[in-house]
Short mmCIF file of C-alpha atoms in Angstrom, two decimals:
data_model
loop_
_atom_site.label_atom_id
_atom_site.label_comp_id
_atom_site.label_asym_id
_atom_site.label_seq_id
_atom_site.Cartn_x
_atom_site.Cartn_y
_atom_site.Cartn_z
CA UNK A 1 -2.89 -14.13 2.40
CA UNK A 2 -5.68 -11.79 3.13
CA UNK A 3 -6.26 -9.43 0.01
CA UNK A 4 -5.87 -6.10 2.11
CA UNK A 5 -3.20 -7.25 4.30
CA UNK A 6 -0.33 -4.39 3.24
CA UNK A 7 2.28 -5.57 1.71
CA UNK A 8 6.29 -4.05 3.05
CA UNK A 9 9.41 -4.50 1.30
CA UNK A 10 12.50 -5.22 3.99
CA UNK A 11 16.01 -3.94 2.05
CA UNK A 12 18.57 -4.94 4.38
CA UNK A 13 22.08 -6.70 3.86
CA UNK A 14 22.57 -8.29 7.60
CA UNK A 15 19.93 -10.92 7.32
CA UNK A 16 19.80 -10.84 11.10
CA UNK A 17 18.30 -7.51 11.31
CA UNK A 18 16.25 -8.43 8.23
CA UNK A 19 14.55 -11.15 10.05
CA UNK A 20 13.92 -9.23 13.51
CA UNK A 21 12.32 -6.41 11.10
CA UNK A 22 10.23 -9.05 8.98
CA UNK A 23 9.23 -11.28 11.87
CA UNK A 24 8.04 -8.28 13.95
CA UNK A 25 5.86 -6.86 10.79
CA UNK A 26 4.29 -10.57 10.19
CA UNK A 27 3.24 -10.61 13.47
CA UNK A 28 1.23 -7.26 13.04
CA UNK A 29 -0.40 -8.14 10.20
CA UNK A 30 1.79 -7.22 7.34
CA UNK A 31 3.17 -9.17 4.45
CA UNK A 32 6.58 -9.40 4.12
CA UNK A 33 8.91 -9.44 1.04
CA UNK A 34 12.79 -9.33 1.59
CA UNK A 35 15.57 -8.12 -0.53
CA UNK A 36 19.60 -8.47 0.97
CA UNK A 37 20.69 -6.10 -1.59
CA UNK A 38 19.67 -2.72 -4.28
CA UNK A 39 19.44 -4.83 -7.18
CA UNK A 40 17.21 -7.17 -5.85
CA UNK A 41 14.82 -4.98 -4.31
CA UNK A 42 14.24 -3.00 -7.80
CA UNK A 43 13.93 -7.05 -9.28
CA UNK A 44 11.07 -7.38 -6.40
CA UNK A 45 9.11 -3.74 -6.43
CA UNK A 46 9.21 -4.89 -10.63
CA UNK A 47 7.28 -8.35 -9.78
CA UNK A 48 5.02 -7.45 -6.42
CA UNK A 49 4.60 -3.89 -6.21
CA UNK A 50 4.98 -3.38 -2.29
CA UNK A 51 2.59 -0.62 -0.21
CA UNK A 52 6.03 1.04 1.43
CA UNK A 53 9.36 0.09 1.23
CA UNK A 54 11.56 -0.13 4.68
CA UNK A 55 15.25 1.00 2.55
CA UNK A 56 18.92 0.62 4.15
CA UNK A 57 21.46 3.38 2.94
CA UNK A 58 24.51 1.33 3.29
CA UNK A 59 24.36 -1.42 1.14
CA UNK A 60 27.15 -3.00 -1.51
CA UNK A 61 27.12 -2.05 -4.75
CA UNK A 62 23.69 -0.20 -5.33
CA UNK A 63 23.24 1.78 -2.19
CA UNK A 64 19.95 2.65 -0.86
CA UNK A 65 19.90 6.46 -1.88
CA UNK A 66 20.51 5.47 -5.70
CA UNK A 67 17.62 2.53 -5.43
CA UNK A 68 15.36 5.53 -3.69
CA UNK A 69 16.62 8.06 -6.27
CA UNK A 70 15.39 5.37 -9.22
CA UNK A 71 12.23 4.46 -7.40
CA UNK A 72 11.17 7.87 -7.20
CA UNK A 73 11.97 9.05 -10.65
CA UNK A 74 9.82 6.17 -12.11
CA UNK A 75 5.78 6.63 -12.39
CA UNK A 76 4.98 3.11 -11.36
CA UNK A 77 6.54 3.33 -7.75
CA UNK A 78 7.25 7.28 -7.30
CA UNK A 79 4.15 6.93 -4.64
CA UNK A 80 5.64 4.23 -2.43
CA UNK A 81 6.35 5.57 0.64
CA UNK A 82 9.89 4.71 1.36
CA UNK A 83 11.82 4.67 4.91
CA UNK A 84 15.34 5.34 4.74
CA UNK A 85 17.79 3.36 7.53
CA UNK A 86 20.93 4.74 8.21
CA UNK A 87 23.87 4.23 10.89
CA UNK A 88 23.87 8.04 9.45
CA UNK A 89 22.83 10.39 11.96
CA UNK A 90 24.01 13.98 10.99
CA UNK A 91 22.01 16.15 10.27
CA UNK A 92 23.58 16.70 6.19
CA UNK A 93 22.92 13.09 5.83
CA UNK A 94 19.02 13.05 6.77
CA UNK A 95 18.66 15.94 4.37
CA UNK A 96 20.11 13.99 1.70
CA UNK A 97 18.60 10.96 2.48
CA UNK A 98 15.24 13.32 2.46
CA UNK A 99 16.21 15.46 -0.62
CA UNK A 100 16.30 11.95 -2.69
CA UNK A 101 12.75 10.75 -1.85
CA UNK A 102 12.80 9.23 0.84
CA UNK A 103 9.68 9.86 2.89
CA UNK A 104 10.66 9.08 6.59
CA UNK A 105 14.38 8.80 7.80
CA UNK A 106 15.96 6.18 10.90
CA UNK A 107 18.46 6.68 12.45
CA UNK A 108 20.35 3.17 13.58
CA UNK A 109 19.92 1.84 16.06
CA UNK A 110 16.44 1.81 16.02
CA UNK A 111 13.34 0.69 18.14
CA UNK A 112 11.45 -1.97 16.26
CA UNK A 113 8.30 -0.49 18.01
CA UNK A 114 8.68 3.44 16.77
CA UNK A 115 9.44 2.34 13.45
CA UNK A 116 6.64 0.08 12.85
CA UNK A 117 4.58 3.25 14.27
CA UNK A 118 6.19 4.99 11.33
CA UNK A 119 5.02 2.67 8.94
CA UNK A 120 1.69 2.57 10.12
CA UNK A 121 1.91 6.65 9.32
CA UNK A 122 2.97 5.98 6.06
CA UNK A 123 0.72 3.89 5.35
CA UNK A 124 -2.20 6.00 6.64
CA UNK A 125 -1.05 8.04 3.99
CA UNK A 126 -1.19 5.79 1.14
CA UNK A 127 -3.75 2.98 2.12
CA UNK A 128 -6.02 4.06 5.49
CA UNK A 129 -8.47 1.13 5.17
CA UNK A 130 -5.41 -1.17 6.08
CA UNK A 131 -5.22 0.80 9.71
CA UNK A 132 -8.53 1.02 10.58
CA UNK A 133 -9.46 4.60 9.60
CA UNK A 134 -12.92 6.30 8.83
CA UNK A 135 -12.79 7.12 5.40
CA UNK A 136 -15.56 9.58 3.85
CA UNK A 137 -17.00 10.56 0.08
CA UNK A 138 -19.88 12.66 -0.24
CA UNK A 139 -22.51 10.68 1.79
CA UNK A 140 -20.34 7.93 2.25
CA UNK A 141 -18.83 6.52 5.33
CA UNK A 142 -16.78 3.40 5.57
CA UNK A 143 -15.16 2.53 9.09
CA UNK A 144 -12.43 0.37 8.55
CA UNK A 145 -11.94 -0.64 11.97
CA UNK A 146 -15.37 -2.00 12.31
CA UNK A 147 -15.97 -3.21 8.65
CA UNK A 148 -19.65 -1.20 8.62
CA UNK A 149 -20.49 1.36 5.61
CA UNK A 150 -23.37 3.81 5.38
CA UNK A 151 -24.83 5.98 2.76
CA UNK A 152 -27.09 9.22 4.09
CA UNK A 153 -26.75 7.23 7.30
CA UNK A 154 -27.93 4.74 5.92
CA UNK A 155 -26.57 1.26 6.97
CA UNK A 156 -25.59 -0.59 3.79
CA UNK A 157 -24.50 -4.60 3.68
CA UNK A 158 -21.99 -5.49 1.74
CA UNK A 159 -20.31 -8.75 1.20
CA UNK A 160 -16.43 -8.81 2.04
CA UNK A 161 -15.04 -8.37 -1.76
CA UNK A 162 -17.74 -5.57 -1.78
CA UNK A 163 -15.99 -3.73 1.45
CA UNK A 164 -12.23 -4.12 0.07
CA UNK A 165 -13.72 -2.84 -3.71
CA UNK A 166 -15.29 0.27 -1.83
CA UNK A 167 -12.44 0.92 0.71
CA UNK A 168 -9.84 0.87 -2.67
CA UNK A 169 -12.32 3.36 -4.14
CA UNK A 170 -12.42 5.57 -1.31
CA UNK A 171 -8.78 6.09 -0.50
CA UNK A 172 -8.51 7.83 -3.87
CA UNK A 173 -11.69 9.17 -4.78
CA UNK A 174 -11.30 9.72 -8.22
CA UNK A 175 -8.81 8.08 -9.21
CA UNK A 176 -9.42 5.37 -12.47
CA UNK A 177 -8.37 1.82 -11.26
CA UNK A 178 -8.10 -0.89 -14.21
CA UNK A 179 -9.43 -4.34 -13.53
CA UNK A 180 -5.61 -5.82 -13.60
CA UNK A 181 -4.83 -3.06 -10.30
CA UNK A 182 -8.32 -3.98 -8.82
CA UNK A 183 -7.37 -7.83 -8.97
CA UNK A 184 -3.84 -7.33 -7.12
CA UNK A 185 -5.48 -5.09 -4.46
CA UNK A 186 -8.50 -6.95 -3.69
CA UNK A 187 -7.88 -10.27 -4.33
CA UNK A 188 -4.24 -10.83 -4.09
CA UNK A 189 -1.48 -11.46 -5.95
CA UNK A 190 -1.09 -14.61 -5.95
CA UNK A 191 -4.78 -15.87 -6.91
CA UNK A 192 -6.12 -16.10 -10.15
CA UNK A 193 -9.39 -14.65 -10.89
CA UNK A 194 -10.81 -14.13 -14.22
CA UNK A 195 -11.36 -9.85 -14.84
CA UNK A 196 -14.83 -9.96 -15.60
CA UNK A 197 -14.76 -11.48 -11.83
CA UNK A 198 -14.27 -7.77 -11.17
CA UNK A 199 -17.41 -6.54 -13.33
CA UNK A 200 -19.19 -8.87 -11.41
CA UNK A 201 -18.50 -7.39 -7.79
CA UNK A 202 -18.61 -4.11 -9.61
CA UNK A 203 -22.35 -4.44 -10.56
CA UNK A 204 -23.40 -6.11 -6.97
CA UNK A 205 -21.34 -2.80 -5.29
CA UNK A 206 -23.17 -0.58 -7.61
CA UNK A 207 -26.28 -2.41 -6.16
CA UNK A 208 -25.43 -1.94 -2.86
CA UNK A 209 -24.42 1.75 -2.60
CA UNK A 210 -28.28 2.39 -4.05
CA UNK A 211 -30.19 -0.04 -2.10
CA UNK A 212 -31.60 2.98 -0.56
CA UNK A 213 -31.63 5.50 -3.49
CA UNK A 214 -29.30 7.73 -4.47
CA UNK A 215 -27.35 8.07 -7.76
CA UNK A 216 -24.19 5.28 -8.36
CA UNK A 217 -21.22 6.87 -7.51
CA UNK A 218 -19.22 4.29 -9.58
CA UNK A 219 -17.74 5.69 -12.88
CA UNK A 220 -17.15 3.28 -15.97
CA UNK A 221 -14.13 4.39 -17.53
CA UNK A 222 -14.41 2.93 -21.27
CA UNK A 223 -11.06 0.96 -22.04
CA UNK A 224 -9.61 1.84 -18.89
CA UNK A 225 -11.23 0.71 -15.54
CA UNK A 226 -13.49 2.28 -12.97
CA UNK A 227 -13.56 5.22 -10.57
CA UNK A 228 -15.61 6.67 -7.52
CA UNK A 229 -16.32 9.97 -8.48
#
């Protein structure tokens, strides 16, 4: 499993349509978890923290609104864009559906193609190195789509941990990312690498970004993690 590929929660009960939905986002790139009901899905986001969450409304038990309503009120996944399915189609019910937290609404049935475009919007949102967008900080520019970064035009080489460490940084400048977060984003869940792995690439970005002068635009936070910005 690639370290950037995104990551999408399927929460649908008719397996059938769970398996179009997954097989179609595997074959685009993404990795795919799948939950048949509400109670698994919040058992899932609580063990692999998806990117965006593709939600059914009608579910038994725990519908989708209430497992959007909980998502949303807690600070861990509140920022996970979630897509809302519904056989639902007036207009009262998209507002709810919206109103909840729900950040995109589909009405069923639904083309597999325009909602993976949605997701790829969502996602643009959330993590735009993962769909090849130009990201910029200050005098840096990383190109996702061509995997080339510069620095006061400047063309900078970077090894491949290097690139996914920077891109992480630059989708939320500013933001303080411990070395536990920096692990599951860069290297993957499901491989074990020691933290001080991640001081490591740390010091050899650092390197990098001022291998043609300039001031290091990485921030140490002391107990917490590290920052751009």
């Amino acid at each position: 499993m690639a370290a950037d590929q995104p990551t999408v929660l399927v929460v649908e009960d008719e397996m059938a349509q769970r398996e179009v939905l997954a097989y179609n986002l595997e074959a685009d790139g993404f990795r795919v978890l799948r939950a048949e009901h509400g109670e698994e899905a919040l058992l899932v986001v609580d063990e692999d923290m998806p990117d965006i969450i593709i939600l059914d409304w009608m579910m038994p038990n725990l519908s989708g609104i209430e497992v959007c309503r909980r998502l949303k009120t807690r600070p861990e996944t509140r920022n996970i864009p979630i897509i809302m399915l519904s056989a639902r189609s007036e207009e009262v019910d998209k507002v709810r559906g919206l109103e909840t937290g729900a950040d995109d609404y589909v009405v069923k049935p639904y083309s597999v193609i325009e909602l993976m475009a949605r997701v790829r919007t969502q996602l643009r949102r959330v993590r735009p190195s993962t769909v090849g967008v130009r990201l910029e900080y200050d005098d840096i520019v990383l190109d996702a789509e061509t995997h080339k970064v510069s620095r006061a035009e400047n063309p900078l080489k970077l090894g491949p941990t290097e690139f996914r460490l920077l891109s992480t940084f630059m989708e939320k400048p500013g933001r303080v990312w411990s070395r536990e977060q920096l692990l599951d984003r860069v290297w993957g869940r499901d491989i074990y690498v020691d933290t001080r792995t991640v001081d490591v690439h740390i010091g050899r970005l650092r390197k990098a970004l001022t291998q043609h002068g300039g001031s290091d635009p990485v921030r140490t936070v002391r107990g917490a993690g590290y920052a751009l910005g």
